[in-house]
Short mmCIF file of C-alpha atoms and ligand atoms in Angstrom, two decimals:
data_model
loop_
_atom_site.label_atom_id
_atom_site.label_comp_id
_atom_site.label_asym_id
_atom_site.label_seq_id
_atom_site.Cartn_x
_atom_site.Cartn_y
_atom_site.Cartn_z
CA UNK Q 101 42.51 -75.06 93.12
CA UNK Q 102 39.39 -76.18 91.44
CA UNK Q 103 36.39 -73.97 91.66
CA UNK Q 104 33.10 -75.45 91.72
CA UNK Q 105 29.89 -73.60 90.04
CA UNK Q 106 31.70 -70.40 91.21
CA UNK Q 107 28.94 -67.96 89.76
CA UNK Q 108 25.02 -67.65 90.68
CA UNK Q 109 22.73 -66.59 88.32
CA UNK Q 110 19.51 -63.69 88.55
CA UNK Q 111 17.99 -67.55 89.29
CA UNK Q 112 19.54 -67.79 92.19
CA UNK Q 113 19.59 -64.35 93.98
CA UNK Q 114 21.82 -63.44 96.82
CA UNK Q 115 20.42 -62.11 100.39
CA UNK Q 116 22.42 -61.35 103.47
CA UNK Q 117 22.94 -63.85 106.15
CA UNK Q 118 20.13 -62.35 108.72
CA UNK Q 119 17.28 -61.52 106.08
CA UNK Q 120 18.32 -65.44 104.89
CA UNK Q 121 17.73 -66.83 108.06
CA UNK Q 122 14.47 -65.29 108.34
CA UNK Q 123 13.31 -66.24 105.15
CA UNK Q 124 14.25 -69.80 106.56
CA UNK Q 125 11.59 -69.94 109.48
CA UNK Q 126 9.15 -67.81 107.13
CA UNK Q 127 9.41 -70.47 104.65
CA UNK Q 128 8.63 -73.35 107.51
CA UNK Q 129 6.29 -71.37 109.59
CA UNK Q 130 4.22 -70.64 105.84
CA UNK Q 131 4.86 -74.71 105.22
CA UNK Q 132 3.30 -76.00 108.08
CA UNK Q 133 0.50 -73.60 108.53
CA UNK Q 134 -0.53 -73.90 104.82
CA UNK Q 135 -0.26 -77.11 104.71
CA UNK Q 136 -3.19 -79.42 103.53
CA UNK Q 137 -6.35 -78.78 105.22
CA UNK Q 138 -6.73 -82.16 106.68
CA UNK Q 139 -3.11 -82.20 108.28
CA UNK Q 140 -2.67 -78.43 108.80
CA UNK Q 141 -3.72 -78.52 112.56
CA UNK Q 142 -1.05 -81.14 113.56
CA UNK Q 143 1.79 -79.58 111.52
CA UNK Q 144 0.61 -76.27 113.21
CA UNK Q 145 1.02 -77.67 116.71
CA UNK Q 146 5.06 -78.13 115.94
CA UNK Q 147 5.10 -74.32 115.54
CA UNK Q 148 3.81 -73.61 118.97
CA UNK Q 149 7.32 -74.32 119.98
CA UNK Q 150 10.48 -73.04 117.79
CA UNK Q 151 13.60 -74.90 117.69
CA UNK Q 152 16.93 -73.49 117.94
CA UNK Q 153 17.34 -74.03 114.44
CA UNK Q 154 21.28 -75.10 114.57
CA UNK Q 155 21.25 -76.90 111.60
CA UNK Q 156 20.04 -74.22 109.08
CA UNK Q 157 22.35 -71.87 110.75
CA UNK Q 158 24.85 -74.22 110.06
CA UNK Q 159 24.22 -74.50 106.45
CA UNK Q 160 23.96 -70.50 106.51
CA UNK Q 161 27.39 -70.08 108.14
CA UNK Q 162 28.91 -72.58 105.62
CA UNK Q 163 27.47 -71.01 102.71
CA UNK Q 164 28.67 -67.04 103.29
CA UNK Q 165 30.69 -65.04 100.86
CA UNK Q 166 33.08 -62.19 102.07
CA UNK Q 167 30.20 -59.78 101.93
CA UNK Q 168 28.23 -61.65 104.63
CA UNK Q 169 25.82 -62.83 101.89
CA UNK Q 170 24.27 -66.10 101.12
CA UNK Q 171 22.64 -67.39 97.68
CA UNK Q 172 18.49 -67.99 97.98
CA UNK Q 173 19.60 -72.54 97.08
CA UNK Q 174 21.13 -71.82 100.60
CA UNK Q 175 18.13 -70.69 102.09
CA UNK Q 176 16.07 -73.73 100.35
CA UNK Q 177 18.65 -76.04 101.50
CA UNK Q 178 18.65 -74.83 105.39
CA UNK Q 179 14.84 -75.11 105.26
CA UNK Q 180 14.67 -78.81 103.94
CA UNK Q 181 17.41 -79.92 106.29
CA UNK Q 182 15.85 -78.18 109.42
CA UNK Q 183 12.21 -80.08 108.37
CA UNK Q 184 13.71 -83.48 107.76
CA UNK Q 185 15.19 -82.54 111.55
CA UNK Q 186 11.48 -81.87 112.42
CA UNK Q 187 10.38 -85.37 110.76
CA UNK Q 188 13.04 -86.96 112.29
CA UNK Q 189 12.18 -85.43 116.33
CA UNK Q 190 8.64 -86.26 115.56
CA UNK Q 191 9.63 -90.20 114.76
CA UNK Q 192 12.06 -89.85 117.81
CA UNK Q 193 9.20 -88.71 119.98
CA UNK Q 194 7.30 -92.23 119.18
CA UNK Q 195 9.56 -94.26 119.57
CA UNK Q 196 10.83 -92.80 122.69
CA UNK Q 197 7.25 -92.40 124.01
CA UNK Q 198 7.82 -88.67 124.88
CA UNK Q 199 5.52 -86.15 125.91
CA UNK Q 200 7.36 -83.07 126.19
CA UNK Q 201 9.46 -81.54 123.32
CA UNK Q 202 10.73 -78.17 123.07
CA UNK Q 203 8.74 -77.04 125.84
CA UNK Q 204 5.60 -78.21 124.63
CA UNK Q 205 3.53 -81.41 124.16
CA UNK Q 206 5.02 -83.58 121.23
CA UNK Q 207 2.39 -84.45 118.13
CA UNK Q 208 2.38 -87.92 118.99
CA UNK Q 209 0.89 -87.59 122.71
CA UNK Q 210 -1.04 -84.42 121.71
CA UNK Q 211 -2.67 -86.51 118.75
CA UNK Q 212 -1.68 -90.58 119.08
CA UNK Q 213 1.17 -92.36 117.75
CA UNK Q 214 -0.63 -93.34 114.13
CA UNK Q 215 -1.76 -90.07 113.42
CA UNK Q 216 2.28 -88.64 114.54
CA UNK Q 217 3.97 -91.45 112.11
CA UNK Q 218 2.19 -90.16 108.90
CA UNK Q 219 2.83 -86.55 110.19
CA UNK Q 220 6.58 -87.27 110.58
CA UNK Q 221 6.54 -89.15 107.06
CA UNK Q 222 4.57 -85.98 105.44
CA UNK Q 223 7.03 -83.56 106.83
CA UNK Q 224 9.89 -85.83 105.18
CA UNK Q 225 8.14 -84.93 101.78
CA UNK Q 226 7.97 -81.60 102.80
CA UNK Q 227 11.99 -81.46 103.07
CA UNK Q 228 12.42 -82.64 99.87
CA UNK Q 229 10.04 -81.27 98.17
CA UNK Q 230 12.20 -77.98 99.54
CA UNK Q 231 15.56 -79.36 97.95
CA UNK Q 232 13.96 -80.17 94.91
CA UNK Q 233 13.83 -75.96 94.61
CA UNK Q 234 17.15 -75.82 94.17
CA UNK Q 235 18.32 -73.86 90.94
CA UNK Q 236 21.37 -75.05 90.54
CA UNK Q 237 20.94 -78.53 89.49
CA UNK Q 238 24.19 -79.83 89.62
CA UNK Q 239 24.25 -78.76 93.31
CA UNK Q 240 21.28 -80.42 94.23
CA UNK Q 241 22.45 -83.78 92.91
CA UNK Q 242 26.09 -83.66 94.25
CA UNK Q 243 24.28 -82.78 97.76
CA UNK Q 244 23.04 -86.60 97.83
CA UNK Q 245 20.35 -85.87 100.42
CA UNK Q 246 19.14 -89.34 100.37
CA UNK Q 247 22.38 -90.76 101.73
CA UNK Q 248 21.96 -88.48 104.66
CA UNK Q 249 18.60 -89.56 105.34
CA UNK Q 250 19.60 -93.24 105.11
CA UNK Q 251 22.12 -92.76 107.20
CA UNK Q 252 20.10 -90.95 110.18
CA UNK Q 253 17.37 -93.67 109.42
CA UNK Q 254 20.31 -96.63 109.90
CA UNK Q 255 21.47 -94.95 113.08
CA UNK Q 256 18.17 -95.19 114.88
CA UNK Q 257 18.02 -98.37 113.97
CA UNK Q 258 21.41 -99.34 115.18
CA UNK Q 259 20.41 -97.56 118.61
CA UNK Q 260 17.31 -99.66 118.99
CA UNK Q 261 19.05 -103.23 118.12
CA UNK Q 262 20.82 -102.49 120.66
CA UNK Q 263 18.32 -101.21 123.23
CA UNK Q 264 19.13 -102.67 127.08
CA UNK Q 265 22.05 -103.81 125.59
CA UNK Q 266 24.66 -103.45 128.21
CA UNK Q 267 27.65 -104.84 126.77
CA UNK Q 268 27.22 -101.76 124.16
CA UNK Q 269 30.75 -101.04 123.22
CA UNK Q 270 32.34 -97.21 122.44
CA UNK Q 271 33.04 -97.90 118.39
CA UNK Q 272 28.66 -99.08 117.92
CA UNK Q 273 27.98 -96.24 120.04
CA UNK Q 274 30.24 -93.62 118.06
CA UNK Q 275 28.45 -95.27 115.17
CA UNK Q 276 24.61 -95.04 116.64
CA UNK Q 277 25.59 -91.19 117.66
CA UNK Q 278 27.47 -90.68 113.71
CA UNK Q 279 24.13 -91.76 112.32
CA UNK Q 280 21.31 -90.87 113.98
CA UNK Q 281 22.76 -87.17 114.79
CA UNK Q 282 26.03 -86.25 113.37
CA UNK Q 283 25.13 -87.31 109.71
CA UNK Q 284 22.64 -84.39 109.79
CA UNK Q 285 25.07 -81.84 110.35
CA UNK Q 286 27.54 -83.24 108.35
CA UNK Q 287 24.85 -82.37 105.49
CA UNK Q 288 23.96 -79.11 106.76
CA UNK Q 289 27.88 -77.99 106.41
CA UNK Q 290 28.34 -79.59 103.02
CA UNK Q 291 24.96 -78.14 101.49
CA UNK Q 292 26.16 -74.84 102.71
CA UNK Q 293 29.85 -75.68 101.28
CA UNK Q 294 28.19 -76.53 97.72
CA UNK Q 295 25.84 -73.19 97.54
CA UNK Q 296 28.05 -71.18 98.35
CA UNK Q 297 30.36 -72.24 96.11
CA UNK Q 298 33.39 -73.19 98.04
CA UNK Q 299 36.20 -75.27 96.52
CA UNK Q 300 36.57 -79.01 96.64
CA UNK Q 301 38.94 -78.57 99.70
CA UNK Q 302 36.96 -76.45 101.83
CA UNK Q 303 33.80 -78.17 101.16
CA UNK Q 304 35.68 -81.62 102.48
CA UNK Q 305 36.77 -79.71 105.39
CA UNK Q 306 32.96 -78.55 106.24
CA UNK Q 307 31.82 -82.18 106.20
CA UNK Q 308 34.55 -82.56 108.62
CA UNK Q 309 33.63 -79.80 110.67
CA UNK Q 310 29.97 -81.10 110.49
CA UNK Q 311 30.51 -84.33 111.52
CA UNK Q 312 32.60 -83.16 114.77
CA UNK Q 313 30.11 -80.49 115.75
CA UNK Q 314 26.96 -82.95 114.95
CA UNK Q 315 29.28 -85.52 117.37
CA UNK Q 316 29.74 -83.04 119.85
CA UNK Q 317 26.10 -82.24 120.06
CA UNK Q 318 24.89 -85.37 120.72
CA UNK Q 319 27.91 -86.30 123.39
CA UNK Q 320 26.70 -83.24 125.38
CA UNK Q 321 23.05 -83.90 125.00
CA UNK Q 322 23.95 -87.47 126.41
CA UNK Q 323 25.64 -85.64 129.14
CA UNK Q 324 22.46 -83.55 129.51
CA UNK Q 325 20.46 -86.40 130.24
CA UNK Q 326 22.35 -86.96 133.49
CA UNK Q 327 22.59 -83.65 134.65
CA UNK Q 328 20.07 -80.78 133.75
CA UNK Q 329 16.29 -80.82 134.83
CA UNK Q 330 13.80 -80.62 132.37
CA UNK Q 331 12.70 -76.88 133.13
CA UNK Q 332 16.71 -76.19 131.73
CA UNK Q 333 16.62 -78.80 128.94
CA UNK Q 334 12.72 -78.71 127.84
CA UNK Q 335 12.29 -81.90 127.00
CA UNK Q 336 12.61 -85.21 129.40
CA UNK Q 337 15.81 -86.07 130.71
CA UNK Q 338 16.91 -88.74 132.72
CA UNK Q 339 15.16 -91.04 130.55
CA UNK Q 340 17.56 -92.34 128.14
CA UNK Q 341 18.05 -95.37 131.02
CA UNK Q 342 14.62 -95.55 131.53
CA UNK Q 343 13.88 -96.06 127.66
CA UNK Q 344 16.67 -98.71 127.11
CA UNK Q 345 19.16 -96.11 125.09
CA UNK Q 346 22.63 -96.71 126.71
CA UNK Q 347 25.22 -93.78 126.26
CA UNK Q 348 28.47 -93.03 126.89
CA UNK Q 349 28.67 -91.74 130.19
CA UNK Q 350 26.78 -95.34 131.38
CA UNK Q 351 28.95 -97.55 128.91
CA UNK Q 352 31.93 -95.93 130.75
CA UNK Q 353 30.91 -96.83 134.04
CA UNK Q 354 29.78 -100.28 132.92
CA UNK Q 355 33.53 -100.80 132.12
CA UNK Q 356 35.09 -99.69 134.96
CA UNK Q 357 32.81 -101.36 137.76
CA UNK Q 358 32.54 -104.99 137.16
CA UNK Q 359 30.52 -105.26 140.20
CA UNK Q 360 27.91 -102.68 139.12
CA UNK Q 361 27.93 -104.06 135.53
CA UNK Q 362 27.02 -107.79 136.61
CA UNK Q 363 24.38 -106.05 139.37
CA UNK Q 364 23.09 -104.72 136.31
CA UNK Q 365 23.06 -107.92 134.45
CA UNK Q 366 20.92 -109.34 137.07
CA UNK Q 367 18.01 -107.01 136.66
CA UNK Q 368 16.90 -103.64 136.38
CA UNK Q 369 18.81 -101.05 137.49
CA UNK Q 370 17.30 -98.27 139.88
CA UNK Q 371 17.63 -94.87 138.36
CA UNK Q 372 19.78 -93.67 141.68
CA UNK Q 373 21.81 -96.65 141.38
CA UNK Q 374 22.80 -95.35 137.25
CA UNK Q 375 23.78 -92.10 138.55
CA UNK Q 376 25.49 -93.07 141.29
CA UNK Q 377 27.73 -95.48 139.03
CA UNK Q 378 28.54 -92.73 136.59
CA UNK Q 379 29.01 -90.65 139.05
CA UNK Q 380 31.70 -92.93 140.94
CA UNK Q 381 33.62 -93.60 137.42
CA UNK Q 382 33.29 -89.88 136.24
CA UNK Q 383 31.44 -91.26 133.11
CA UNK Q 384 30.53 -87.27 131.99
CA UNK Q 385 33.99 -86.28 132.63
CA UNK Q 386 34.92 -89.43 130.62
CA UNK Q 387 32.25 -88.45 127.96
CA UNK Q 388 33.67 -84.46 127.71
CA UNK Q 389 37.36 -85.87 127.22
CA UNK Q 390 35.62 -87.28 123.95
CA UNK Q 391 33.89 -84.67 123.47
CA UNK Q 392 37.50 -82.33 123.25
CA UNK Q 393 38.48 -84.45 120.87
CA UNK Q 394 35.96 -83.79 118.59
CA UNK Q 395 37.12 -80.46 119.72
CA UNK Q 396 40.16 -80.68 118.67
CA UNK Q 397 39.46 -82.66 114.99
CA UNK Q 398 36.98 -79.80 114.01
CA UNK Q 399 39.84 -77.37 114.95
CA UNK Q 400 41.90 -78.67 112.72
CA UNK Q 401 39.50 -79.07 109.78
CA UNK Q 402 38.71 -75.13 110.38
CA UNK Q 403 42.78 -74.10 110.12
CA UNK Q 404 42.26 -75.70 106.20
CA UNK Q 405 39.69 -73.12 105.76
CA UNK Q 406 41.19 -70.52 103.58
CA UNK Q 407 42.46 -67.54 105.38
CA UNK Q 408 39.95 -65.15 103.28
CA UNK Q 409 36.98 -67.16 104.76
CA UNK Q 410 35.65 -64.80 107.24
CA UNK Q 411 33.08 -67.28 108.30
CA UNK Q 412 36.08 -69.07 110.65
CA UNK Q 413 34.74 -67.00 113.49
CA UNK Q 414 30.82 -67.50 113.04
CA UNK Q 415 32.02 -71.56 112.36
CA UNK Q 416 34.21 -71.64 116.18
CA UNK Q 417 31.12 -70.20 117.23
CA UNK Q 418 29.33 -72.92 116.30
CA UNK Q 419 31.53 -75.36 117.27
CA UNK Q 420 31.36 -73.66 121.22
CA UNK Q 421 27.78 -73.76 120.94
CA UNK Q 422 27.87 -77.82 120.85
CA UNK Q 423 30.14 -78.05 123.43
CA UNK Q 424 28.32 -76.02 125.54
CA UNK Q 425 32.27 -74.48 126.45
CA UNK Q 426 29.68 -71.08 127.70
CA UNK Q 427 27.77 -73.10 129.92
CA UNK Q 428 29.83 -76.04 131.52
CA UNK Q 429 33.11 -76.20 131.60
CA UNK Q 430 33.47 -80.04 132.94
CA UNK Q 431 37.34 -81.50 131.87
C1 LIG B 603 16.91 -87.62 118.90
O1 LIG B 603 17.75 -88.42 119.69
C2 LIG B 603 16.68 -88.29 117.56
C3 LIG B 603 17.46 -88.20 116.49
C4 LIG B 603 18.67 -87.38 116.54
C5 LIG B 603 17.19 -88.90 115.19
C6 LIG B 603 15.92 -89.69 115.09
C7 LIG B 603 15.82 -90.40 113.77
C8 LIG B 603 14.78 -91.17 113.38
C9 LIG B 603 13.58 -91.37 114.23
C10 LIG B 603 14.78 -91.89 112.04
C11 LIG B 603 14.65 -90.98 110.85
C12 LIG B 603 13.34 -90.39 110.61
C13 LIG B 603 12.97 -89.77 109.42
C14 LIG B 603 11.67 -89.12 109.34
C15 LIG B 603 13.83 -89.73 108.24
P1 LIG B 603 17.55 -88.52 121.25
O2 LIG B 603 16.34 -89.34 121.53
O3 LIG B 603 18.84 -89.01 121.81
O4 LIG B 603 17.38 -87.02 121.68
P2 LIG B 603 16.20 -86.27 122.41
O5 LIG B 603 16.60 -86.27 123.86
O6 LIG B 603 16.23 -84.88 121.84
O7 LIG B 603 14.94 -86.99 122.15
MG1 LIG B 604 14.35 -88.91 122.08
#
């Protein structure tokens, strides 16, 4: 089987997974606060508040050798993928007219919506001015970074043609979801496949893997929205409705109720009315039968992992995390 850029050089030194993921948020947290002068006390703001940061502990996981270790282009790789996830919340935050994110009170209703686009569009230079640290070359190109970000940029986009748009069916909503959320993890697996230097096969299998989890994550954060208050999810929830964004658990009950569909057809819908609809048609239970099979895909992507990958267990781990399988237990 084909080995790709097996060796790293003293360029490119190795550090174990925990002291990488520290040097991860040191390298963002030393970003943001030393940042320009004149844009240093918005970017410090986004600090306040820390994010799980699942998608550099994706690209970690992905990325470890047998001895638990992971090569510093990982490191630089997790940081510029969890910024451009930064950029990406702070856009997400405008356009969704937010006011609460991770707890605390988002850039653009702290500072104004002008001020939080050029912040968002700095911290996207700021992620790839991290990739561009890469040593290995030849990694950094075959990562094609800007694919990802067109892709996240083309799902947004797809999500707000089709704002209020009720007839919304379950293939342009995979898509809006594959963009807009999956496509980042997708690149947070493969960048970790490429550093650390697993073969052709495997790294095709984390893109797989990726892709499911980065599904899963946004199915059960559409779930979320229905069922968890605010204090439990720290951001606004029952607002995807409210904001025109129509997810699966409402597309589901659309089908299934023609009455409620063309009573929602004639006008806006009251918020009890939405939950009482996907309530009636199970639309979450509908939503976590997806979600299992996403499941079940990135299951089978992880039995291709070699047996000598002992990064199976941290990657299931993962994959629980998304589906929340600790917390709820729905279908
Ligand atoms: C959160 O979705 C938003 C995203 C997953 C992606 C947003 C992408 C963009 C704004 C375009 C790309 C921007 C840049 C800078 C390249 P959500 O609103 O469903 O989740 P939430 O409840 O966490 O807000
Ligand atoms: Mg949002």
């Amino acid at each position: 089987m084909t080995k790709i850029n097996r060796k790293t050089g003293d360029n490119n030194p190795m550090l174990l997974f925990e002291d990488a993921f520290l040097q991860v948020k040191n390298e963002i947290e030393k970003a943001l606060t030393g940042s320009p002068l004149i844009i240093r006390e918005y970017l410090s703001h986004l600090t306040l508040s820390q994010g799980k940061y699942i998608r550099a502990f994706s690209v970690l996981t992905a990325s470890l050798n047998a001895d638990r270790m992971v090569a510093d282009d990982a490191v630089k790789a997790a940081a510029a993928i969890e910024v451009l996830h930064l950029a990406s919340l702070v856009h997400d935050d405008i356009i969704d007219d937010s006011e609460l994110r991770r707890g605390s009170i988002t850039l653009q209703k702290q500072y104004g919506k002008k001020t939080a686009v050029i912040c968002g569009d700095y911290l996207l230079s700021l992620a790839l001015r991290m990739l561009s640290g890469i040593n290995e070359k030849e990694d950094y190109k075959s990562l094609r970074f800007p694919d990802y970000v067109g892709r996240l940029c083309l799902g947004e986009l797809n999500q707000h043609i089709n704002n209020h748009n009720l007839d919304l069916s379950l293939y342009t909503y995979l898509k809006i979801i594959s963009g807009k959320t999956a496509a980042l993890f997708e690149a947070a697996f493969f960048a970790g496949a490429v550093t650390g230097k697993k073969t052709e096969k495997e790294v095709e299998s984390y893109k797989k893997i990726g892709h499911c989890i980065g599904m899963i994550f946004q199915l059960s954060d559409d779930c979320l929205d229905f069922d968890t208050t605010m204090l439990e999810a720290q951001k606004p929830v029952q607002s995807d409705y409210d904001n025109g964004v129509i997810t699966l658990p409402l597309i589901h009950a659309l089908h299934n109720d023609v009455s409620f569909k063309s009573h929602a057809q004639k006008g806006n819908l009251t918020r009890k009315e939405v939950d009482e609809a996907v309530r009636k048609s199970d639309g979450l239970g509908f939503t976590r039968i997806m979600i299992n099979r996403y499941y079940s895909k990135a299951m089978k992507a992880i039995k291709m992992l070699s047996i000598e990958n002992n990064a199976v267990a941290e990657v299931i781990a993962l994959l629980d995390k998304a589906a929340r399988f600790d917390q709820k237990k729905k279908a």
